[in-house]
Structure formats: structure tokens, C-alpha cells
Short mmCIF file of C-alpha atoms and ligand atoms in Angstrom, two decimals:
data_model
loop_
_atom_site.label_atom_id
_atom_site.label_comp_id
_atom_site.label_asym_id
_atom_site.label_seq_id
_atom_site.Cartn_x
_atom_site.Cartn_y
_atom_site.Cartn_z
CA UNK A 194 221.24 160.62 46.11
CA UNK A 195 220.98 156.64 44.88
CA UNK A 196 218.37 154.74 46.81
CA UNK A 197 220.23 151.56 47.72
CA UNK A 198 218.79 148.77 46.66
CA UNK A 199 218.24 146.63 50.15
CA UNK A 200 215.61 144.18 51.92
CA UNK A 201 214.76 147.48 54.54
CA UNK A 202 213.94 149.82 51.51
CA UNK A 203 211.71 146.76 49.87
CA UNK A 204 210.02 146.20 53.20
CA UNK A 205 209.09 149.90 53.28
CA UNK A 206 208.12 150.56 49.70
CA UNK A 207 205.82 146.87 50.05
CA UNK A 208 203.92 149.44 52.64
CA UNK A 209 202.96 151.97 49.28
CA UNK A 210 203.77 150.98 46.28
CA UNK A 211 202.06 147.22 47.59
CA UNK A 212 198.74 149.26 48.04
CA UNK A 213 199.15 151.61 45.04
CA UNK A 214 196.49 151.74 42.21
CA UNK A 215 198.78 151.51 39.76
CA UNK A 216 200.60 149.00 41.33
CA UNK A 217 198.03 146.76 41.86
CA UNK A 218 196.20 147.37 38.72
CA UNK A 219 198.88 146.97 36.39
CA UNK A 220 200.18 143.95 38.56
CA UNK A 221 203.95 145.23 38.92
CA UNK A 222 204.60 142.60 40.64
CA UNK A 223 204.73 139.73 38.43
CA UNK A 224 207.41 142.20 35.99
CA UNK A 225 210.88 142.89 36.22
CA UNK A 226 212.10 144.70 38.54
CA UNK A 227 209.11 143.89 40.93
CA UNK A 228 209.41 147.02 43.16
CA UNK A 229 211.54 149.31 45.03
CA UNK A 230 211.47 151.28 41.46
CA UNK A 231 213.89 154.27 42.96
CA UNK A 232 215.85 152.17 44.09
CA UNK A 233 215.96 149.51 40.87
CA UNK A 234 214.60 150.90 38.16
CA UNK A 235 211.37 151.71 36.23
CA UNK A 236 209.03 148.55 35.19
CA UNK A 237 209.73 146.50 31.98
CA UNK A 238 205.86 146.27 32.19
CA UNK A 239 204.73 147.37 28.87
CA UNK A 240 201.45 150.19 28.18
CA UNK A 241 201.69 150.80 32.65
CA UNK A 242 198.65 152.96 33.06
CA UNK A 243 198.90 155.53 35.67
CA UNK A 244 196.54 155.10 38.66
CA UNK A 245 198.06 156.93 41.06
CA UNK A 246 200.79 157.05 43.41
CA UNK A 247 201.94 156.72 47.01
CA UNK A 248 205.77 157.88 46.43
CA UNK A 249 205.07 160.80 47.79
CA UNK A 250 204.05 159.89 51.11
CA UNK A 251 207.29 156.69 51.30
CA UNK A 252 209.91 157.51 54.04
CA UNK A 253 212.01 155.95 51.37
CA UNK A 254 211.64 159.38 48.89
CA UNK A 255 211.84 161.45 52.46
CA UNK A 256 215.08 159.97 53.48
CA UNK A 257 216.49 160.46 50.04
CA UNK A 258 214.87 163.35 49.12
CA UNK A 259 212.95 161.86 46.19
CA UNK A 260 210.70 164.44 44.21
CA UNK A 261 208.25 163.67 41.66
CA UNK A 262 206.95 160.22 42.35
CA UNK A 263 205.84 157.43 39.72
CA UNK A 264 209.05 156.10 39.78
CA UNK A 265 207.80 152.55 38.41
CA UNK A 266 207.45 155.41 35.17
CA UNK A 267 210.06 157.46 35.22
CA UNK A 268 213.48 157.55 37.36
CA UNK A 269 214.43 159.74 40.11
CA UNK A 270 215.71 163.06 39.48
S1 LIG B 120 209.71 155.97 46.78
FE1 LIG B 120 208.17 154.74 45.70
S2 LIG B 120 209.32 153.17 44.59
FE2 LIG B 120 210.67 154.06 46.17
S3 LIG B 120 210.43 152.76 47.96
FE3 LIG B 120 208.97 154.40 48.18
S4 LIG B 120 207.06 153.64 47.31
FE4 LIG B 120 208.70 152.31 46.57
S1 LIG B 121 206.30 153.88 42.04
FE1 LIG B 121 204.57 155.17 42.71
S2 LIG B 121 203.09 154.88 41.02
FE2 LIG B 121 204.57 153.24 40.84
S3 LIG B 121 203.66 151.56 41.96
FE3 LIG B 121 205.01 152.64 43.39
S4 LIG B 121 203.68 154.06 44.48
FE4 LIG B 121 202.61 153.41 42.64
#
């Protein structure tokens, strides 16, 4: 199912990809497409190390039935 790209999905994922080591560390936020990665997209970020990841645990990927995770990586299934 496609996440749909809107401001309630972006407030939620703020709440764990905005905390996520990877996130942070790699500073997602200053790339293309910023967040909401299921939704948009996987980062244009070049060499984004893997930290960790809080996918799992987003009612975004529960509502949707997202598997996997590290979607600023690799796209949905
Ligand atoms: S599943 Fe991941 S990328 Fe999608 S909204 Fe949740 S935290 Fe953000
Ligand atoms: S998609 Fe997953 S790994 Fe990437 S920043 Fe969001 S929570 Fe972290």
C-alpha cells in the first residue's frame, strides 16, 4: 500500500525518524527528500551510514503495513 505523502504522516515520522541515529547522524535533514522516506523516497544523501532505525516502531509502517524498515535506504516492499 503507498504511504501518502501528507503533513499528518510528516508530523508522525518527525516523532522517529527525528530521533533516529541514523537520522541524526547522517543529518537527513538538510538532503532531499528530508523525511517521510516511505512515503517520498529514499535519501539523495550520499555514503548514509546505518545507525539504526525506529521504522519499526512508526504507526506510519503499522497503518500501512510497512516491513523491513530503513526506508531512508531502501523503499518499501
Ligand atoms: S515508517 Fe519510517 S520513514 Fe515512514 S513515517 Fe515512519 S519513521 Fe518515517
Ligand atoms: S527511515 Fe528508519 S533508518 Fe532512516 S532515518 Fe527514518 S527511522 Fe532512521
Amino acid at each position: 500500500m503507498k504511504v501518502p505523502d501528507t503533513p499528518e504522516n510528516l508530523e508522525i515520522c518527525k516523532r522517529f525518524c527525528g530521533p533516529c541515529p541514523t537520522f541524526q547522524e547522517n543529518k537527513l535533514m538538510d538532503t532531499e527528500p528530508h523525511a517521510l522516506f516511505c512515503a517520498r523516497g529514499t535519501t539523495k544523501k550520499a555514503d548514509c551510514k546505518s545507525k539504526g532505525c525506529n521504522c519499526p516502531n512508526c504507526e506510519v509502517a503499522e497503518k500501512y503495513a510497512l516491513t523491513g524498515g530503513w526506508f531512508c535506504l531502501h523503499p518499501p516492499k
